[in-house]
Coordinates of C-alpha atoms and ligand atoms in Angstrom, one line a residue:
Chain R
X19 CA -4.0 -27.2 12.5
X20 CA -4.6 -28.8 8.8
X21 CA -5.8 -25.9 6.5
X22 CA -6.1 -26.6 2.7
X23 CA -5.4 -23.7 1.0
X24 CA -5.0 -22.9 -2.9
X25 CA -2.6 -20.2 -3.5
X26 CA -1.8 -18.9 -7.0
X27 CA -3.7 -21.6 -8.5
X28 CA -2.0 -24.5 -6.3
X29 CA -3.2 -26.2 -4.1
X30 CA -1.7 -26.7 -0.8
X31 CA -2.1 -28.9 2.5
X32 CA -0.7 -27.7 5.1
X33 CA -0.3 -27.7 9.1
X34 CA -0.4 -24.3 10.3
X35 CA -0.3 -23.2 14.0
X36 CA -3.5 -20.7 14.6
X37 CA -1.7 -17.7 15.5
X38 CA -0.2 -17.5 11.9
X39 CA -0.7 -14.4 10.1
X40 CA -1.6 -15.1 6.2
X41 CA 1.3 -12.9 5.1
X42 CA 3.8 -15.0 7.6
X43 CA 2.5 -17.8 6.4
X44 CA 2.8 -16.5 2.5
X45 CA 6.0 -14.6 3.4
X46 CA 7.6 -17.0 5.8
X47 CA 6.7 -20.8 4.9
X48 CA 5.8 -20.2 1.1
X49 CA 8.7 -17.8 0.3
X50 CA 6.1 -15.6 -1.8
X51 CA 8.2 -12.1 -0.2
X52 CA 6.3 -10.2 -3.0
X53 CA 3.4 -9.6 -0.6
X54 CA 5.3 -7.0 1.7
X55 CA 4.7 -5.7 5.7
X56 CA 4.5 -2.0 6.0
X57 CA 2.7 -1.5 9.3
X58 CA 1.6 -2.7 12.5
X59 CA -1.7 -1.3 12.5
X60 CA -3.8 -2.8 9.6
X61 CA -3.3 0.7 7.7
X62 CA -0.9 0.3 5.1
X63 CA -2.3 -2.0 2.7
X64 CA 1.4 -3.3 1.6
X65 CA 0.2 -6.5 2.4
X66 CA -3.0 -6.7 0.4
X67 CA -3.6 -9.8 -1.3
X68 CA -7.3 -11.4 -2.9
X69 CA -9.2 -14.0 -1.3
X70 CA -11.5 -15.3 -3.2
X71 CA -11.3 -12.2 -6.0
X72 CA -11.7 -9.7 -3.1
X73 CA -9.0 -7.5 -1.4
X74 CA -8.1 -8.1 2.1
X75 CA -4.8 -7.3 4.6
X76 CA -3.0 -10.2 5.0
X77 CA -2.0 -9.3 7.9
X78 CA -5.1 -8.7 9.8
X79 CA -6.3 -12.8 8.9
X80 CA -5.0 -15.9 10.2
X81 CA -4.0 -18.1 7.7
X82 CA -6.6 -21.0 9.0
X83 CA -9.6 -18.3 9.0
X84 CA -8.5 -18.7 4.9
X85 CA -9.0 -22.3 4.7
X86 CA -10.8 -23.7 1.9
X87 CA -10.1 -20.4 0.2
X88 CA -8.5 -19.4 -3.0
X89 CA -5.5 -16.5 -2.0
X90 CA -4.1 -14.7 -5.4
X91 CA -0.4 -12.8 -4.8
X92 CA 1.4 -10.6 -6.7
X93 CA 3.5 -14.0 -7.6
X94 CA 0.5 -15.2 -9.2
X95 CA -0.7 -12.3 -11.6
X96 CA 1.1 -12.7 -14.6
X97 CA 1.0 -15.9 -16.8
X98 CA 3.2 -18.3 -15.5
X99 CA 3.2 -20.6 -19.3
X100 CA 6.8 -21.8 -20.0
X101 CA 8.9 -19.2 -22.0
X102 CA 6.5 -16.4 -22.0
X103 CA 7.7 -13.2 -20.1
X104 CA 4.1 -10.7 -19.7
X105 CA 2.8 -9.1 -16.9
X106 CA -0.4 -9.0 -15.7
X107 CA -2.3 -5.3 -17.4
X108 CA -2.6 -3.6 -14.4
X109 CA 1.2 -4.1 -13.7
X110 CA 2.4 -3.4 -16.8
X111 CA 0.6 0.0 -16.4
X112 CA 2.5 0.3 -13.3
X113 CA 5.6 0.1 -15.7
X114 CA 4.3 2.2 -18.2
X115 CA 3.3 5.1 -15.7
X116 CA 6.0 4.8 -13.6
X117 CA 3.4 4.0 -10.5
X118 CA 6.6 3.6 -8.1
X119 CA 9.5 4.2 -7.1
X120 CA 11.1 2.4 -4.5
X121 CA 8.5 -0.6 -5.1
X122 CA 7.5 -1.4 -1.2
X123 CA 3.9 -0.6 -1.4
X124 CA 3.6 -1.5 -5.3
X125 CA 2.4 -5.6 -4.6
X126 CA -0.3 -4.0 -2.2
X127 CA -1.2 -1.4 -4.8
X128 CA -1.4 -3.3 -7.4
X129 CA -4.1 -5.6 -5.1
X130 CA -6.1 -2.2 -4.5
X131 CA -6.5 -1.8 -8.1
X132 CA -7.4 -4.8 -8.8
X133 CA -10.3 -4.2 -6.1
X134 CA -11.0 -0.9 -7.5
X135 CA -11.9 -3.1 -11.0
X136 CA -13.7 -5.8 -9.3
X137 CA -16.2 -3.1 -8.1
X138 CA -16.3 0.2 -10.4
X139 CA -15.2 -2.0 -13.9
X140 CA -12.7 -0.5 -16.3
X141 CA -13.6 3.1 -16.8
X142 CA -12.6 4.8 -13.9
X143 CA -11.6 8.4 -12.9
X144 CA -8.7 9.9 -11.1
X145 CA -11.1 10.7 -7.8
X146 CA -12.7 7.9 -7.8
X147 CA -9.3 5.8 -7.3
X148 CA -8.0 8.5 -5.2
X149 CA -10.7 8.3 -3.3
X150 CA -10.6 4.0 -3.3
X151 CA -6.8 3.5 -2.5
X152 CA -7.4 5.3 1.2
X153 CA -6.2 1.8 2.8
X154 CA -3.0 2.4 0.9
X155 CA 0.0 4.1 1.7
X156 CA 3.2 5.1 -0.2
X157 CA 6.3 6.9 1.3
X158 CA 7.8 7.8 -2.3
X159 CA 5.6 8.5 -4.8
X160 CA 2.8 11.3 -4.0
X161 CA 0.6 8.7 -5.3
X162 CA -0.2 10.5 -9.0
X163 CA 1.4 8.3 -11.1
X164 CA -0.1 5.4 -9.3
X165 CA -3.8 6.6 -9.8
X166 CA -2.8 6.9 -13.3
X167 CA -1.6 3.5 -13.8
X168 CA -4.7 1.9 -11.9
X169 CA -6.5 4.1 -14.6
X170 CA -4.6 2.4 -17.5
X171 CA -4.1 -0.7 -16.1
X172 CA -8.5 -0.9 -15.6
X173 CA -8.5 0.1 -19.3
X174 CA -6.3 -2.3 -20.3
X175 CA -8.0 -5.1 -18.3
X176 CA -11.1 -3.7 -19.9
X177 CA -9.8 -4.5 -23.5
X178 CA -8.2 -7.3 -23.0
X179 CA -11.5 -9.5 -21.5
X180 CA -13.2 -7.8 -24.7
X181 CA -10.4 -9.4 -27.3
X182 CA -10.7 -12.7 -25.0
X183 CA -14.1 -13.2 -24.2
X184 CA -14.9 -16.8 -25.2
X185 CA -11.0 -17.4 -23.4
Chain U
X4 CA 1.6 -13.8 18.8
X5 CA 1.6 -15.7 21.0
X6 CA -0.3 -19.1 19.8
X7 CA -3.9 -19.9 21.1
X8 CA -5.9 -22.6 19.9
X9 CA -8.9 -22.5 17.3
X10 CA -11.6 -23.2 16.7
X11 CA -14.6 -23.0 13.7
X12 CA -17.9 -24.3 15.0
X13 CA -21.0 -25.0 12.5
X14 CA -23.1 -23.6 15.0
X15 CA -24.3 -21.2 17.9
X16 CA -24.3 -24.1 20.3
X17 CA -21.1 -25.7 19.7
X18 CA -19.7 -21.9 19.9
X19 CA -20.8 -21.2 23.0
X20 CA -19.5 -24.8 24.1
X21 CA -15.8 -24.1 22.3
X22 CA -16.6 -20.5 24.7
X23 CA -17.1 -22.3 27.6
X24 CA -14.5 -25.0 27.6
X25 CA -11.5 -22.8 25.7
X26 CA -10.3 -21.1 28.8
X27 CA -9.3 -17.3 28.0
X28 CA -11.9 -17.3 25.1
X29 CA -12.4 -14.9 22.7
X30 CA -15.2 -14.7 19.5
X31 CA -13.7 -13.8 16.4
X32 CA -15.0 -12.6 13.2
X33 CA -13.7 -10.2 10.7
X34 CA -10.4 -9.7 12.8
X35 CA -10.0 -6.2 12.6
X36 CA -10.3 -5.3 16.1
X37 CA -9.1 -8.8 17.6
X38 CA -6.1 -9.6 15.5
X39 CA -4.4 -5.6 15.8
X40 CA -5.2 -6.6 19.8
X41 CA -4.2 -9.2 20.4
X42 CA -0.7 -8.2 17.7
X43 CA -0.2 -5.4 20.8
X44 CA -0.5 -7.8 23.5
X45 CA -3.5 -5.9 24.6
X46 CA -5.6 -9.5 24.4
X47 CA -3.8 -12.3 24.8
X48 CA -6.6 -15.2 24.4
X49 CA -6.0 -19.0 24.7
X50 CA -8.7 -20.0 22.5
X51 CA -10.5 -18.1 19.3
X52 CA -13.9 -18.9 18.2
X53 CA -14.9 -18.4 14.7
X54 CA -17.9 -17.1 14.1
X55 CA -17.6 -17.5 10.2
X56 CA -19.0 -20.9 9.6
X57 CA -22.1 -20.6 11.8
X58 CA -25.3 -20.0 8.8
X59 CA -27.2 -17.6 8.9
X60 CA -25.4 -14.6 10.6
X61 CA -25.1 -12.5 7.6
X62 CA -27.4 -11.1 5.3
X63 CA -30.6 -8.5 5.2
X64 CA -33.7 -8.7 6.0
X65 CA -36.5 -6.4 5.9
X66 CA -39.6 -7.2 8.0
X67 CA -41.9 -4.7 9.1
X68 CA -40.9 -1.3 9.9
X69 CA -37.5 -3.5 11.3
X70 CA -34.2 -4.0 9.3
X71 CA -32.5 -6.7 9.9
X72 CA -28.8 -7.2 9.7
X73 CA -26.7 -10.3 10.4
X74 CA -23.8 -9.8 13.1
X75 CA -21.3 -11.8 10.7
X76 CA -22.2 -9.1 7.7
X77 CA -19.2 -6.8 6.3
X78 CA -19.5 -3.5 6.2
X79 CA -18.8 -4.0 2.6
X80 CA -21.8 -5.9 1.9
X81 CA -24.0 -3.2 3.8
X82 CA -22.5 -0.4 1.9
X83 CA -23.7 -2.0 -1.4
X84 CA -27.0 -4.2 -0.2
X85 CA -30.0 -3.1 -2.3
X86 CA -32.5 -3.3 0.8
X87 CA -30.5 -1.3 3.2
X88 CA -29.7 1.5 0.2
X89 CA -33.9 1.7 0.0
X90 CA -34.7 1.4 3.9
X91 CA -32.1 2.9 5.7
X92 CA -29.7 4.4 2.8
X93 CA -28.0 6.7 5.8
X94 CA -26.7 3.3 7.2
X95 CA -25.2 2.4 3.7
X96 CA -23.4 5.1 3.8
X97 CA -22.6 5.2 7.2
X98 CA -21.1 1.7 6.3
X99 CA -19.5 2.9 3.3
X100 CA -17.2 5.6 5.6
X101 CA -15.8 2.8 7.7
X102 CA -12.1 2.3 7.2
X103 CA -11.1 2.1 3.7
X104 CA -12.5 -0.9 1.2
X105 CA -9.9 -3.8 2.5
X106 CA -11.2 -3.5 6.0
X107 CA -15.0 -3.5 5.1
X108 CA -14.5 -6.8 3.2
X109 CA -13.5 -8.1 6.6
X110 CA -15.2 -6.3 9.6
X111 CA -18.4 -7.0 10.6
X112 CA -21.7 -4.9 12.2
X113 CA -21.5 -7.9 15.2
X114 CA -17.9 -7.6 15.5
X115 CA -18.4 -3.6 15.9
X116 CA -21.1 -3.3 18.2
X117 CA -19.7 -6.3 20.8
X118 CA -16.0 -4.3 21.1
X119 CA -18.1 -0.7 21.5
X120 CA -14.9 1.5 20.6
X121 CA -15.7 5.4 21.5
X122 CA -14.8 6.0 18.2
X123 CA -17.0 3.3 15.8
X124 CA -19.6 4.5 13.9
X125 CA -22.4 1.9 14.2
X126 CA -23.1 2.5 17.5
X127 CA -24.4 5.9 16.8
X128 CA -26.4 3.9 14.9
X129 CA -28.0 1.5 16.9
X130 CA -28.6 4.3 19.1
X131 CA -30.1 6.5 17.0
X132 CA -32.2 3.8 15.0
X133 CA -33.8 2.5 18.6
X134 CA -32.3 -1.0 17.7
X135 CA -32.5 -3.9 19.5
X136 CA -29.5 -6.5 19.8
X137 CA -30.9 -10.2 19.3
X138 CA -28.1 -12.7 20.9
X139 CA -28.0 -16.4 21.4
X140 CA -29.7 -15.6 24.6
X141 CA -32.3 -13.0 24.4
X142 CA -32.4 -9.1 23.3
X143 CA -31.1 -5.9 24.4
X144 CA -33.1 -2.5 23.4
X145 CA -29.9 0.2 22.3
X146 CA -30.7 2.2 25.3
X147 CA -29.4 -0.6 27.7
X148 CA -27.1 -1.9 25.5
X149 CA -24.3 0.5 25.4
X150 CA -22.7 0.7 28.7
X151 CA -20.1 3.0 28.7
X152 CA -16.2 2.4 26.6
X153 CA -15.6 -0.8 25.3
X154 CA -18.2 -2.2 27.4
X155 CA -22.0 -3.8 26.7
X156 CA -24.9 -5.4 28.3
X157 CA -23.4 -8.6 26.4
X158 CA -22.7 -11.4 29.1
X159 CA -19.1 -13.3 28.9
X160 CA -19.4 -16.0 25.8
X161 CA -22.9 -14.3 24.8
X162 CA -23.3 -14.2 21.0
X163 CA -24.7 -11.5 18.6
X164 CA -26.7 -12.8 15.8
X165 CA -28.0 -9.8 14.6
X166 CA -29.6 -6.2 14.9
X167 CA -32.8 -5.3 14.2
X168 CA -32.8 -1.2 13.1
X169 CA -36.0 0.4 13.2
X170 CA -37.1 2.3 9.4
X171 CA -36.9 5.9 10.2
X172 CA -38.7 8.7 8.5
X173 CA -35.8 10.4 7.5
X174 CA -31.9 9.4 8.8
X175 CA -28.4 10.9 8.3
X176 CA -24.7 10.4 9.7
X177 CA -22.2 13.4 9.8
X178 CA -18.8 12.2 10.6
X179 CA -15.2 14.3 11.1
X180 CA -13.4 11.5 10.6
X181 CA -9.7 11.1 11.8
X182 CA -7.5 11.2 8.4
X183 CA -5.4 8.4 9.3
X184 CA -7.6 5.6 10.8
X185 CA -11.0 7.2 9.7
X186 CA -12.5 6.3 13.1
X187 CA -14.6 9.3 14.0
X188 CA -13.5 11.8 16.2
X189 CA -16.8 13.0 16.4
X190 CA -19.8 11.5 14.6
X191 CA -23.2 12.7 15.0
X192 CA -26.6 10.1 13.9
X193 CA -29.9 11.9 13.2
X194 CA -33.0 9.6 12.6
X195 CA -36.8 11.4 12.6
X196 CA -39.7 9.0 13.5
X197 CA -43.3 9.8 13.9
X198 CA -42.7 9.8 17.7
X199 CA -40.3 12.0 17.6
X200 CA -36.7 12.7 16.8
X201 CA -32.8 10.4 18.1
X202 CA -30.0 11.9 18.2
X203 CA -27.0 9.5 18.9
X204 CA -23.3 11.2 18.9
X205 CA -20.1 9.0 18.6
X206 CA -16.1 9.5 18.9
X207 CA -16.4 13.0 21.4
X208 CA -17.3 11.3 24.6
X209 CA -16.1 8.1 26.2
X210 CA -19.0 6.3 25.0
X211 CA -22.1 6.8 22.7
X212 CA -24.9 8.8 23.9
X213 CA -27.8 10.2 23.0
X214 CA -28.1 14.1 22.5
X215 CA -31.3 15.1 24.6
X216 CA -31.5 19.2 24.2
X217 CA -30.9 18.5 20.4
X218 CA -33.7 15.8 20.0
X219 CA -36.3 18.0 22.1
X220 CA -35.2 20.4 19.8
X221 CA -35.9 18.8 16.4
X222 CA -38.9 17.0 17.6
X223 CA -40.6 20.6 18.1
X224 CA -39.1 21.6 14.8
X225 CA -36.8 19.5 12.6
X226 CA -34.6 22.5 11.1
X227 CA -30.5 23.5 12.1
X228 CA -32.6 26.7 13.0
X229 CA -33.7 24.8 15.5
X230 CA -30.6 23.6 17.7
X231 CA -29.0 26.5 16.0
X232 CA -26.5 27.7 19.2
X233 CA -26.7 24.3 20.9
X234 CA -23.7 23.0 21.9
X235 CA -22.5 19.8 24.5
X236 CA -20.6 20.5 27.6
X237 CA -17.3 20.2 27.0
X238 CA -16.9 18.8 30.2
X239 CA -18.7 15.6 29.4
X240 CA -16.3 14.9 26.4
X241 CA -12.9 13.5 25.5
X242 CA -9.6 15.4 25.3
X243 CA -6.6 13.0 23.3
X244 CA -3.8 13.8 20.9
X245 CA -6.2 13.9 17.9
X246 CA -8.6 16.8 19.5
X247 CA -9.2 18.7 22.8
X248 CA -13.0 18.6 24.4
X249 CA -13.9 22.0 23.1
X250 CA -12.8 21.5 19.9
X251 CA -14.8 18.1 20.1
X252 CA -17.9 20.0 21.1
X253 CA -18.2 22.5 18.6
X254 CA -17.6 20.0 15.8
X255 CA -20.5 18.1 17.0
X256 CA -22.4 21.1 16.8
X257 CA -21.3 21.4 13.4
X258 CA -21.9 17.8 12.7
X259 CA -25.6 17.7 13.8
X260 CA -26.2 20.5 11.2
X261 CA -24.6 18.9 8.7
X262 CA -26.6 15.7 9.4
X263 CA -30.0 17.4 9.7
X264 CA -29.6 19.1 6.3
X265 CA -28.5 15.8 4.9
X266 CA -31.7 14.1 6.0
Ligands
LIG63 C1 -7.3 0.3 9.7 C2 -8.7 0.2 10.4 C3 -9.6 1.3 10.3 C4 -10.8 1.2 10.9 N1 -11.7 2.3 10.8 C5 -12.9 2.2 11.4 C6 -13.8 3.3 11.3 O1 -13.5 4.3 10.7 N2 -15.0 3.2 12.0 C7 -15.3 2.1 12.7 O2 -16.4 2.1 13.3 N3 -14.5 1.0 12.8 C8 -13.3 1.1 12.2 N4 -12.4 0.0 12.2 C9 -12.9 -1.2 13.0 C10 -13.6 -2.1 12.1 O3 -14.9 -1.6 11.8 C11 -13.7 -3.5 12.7 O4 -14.2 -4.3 11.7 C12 -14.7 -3.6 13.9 O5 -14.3 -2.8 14.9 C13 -14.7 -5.0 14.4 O6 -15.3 -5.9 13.6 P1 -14.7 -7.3 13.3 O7 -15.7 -8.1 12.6 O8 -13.4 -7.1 12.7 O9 -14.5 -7.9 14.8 P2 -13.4 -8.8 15.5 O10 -12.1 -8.1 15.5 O11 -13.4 -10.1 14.9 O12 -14.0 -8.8 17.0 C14 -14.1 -7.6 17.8 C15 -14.7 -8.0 19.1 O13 -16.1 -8.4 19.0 C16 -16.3 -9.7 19.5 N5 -17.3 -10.3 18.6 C17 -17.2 -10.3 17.2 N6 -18.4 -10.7 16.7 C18 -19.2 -11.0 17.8 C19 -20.5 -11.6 17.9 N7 -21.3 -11.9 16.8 N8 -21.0 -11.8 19.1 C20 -20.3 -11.5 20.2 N9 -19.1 -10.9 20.2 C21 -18.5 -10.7 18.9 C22 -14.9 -10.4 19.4 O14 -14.9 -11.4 20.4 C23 -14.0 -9.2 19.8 O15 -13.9 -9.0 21.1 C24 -11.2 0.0 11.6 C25 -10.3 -1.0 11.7 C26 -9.1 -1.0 11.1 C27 -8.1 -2.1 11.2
LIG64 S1 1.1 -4.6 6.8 FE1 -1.0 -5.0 6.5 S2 -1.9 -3.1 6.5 FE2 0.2 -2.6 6.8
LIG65 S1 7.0 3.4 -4.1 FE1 8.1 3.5 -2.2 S2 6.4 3.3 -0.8 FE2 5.4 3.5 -2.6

């Protein structure tokens, strides 16, 4: 089936059969492997990515229930000009904070607190993102440092769209 | 999975057409049942049918002593909708305990209430709020609706536009939720009306039902004085891996207190 889709700012035409997954098709067709599969059961959230701004499993949508849509990967965070090498703020404060350690679930967590921004804004408390990253698992870290670097990382977001507001 | 075609009608008629002519057919809107299903082989359709481009099955509406809800709306949006929060705000919350946020940005009241898992939480709901179903085809009152697990008044290829919840006086939802999925393992709805008092329980038996003893009960006197000792028959409820009937019966016990002193 033809879906039009526009992924990380690109725009793409493409024939997809219907029983494609989004992340097979990201995964699979696009070779964007930053956007992982931890489960079988729509619980892990490894596979988050946004559609249209708003967090969703990729692997719980087809690919052609996204067309028309705008899907935004871990790929397509960070500024992509020529030459310069910056991450996006909320995955720099995943650096910073040490918000993983073997990295599987990072991609999906970073999505989640992105999400977390999109609805609660910058200023946000540990319970509160506790609380938000419940479709989110990770195996390694106990999950601290990663509620402290969605903290930061909102912050930083916060800051940044107040030194760049006519951007 | 294996492949099936698809298809995105503009409206209910051409739905219920791409229904009728697509074989195995299935309805699909936010996924979150279907697409796990059909992953496990337990559905294995030969045509979907997406409800997501058909106006005006989502939104709010609030007419009369009647809340309206679109079939196609996420539980996202119901969790945060200004008119449910003032009409019903025990339905906003109730929305807000589904899942975690990802899947209430996709799954949808309609797509809930046509699958009628044990274990949801609308249906309690509907139940409790003396809904009525509207489909393309007519209406169902909640008391006939619910039919037992996984299964409806809804005809084969009938659609679900939306569900009309009737303003209570008062309303609360006490869940014990399952820590993994956050489906309830047992869920208890309270809602006080002038007429009296519902009492809708979900996740303990092998459907939703209504809780008689406990609405006589808090019709006479709407206190946890009142149903204080009431307890269900553990024979009526479901024993799984996650909890044993008993256990299931004095949580609901539990839950009903919790819900009245919420209300
Ligand atoms: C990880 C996870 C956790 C969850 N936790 C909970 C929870 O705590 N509580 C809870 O209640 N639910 C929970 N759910 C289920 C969730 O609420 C689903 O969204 C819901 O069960 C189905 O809604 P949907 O829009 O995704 O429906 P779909 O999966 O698209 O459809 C489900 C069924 O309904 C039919 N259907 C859909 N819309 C209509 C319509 N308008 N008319 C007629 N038929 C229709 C479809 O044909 C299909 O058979 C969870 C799901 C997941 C993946
Ligand atoms: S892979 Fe999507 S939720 Fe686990
Ligand atoms: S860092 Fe290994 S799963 Fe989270």
């Amino acid at each position: 089936m033809q879906t039009r889709l526009t992924i990380n700012g690109q725009e793409h035409a493409l024939e997809v059969a219907p029983a494609t997954l989004l992340v097979e098709l990201l995964r699979d067709t696009l070779g964007l492997t930053g956007t992982h599969i931890g489960c079988d059961t729509s619980q892990c959230g490894a596979c988050n990515v946004l559609i249209d701004g708003v967090a969703v499993k990729s692997c719980t949508l087809l690919a052609v229930q996204a067309d028309g849509k705008a899907v935004t990967t871990i790929e397509g965070l960070a500024p992509t000009d020529a030459g310069v090498e910056e991450l996006h703020p909320m995955q720099a404060a995943f650096r910073e904070h040490h918000g993983l350690q073997c990295g599987f679930c990072t991609p999906g967590m970073v999505m989640a607190g992105l999400e977390i921004v999109r609805r609660r804004g910058h200023d946000l408390d540990a319970a509160t993102i506790a609380h938000d990253l419940e479709g989110n698992l990770c195996r390694c870290t106990g999950y601290v440092n990663i509620i402290k670097a969605i903290e930061a990382g909102a912050k930083a977001m916060g800051s940044k769209a107040g030194a760049t507001t006519n951007a | 999975m294996r492949d099936f075609d698809y298809a995105r009608p503009a409206s209910l008629a051409d739905a219920a057409a791409a229904f009728a002519g697509g074989g195995e057919a299935a309805f699909i809107a936010g996924g979150h049942t279907l697409l796990p299903a059909i992953k496990s082989r337990l559905r294995m359709p030969d045509t979907l049918v997406d409800l997501a481009a058909i106006p005006g099955l989502a939104g709010v509406a609030l007419e009369g002593d009647t809340l309206w809800i679109g079939a196609m709306t996420t539980h996202a949006s119901v969790s945060t909708d200004a008119t449910v929060t003032s009409a019903i705000p025990a339905l906003a919350r109730l929305a807000a305990g589904i899942g975690d946020q990802q899947v209430r940005n996709r799954g949808t009241l309609g797509g809930v209430i046509a699958n009628n898992d044990p274990a949801a939480d609308y249906p309690s709901a509907v139940l409790a709020l003396d809904a009525v179903v509207e489909t393309d085809r007519g209406t169902h009152s909640a008391d006939d609706y619910f039919q037992g697990m996984f299964s409806t008044a809804l005809e084969d290829g009938e659609i679900i536009r939306r569900v009309g919840f009737k303003v209570p006086l008062a309303a609360a939802y006490a869940k014990f939720r399952h820590p993994a999925s956050r489906y309830a393992i047992v869920g208890v709805f309270v809602a006080r009306y002038a007429s009296g008092v519902r009492v809708a329980v979900t996740g303990a038996g092998p459907g939703v039902f209504r809780w008689a003893e406990a609405e006589a009960a808090l019709t006479a006197s709407f206190t946890a004085a009142a149903v204080a000792g009431l307890s269900l028959d553990p024979a009526d409820l479901n024993t799984d891996i996650h909890a044993g009937a008993e256990y299931r019966a004095h949580i609901a016990s539990v839950m009903l207190a919790k819900a009245i002193s919420e209300a």
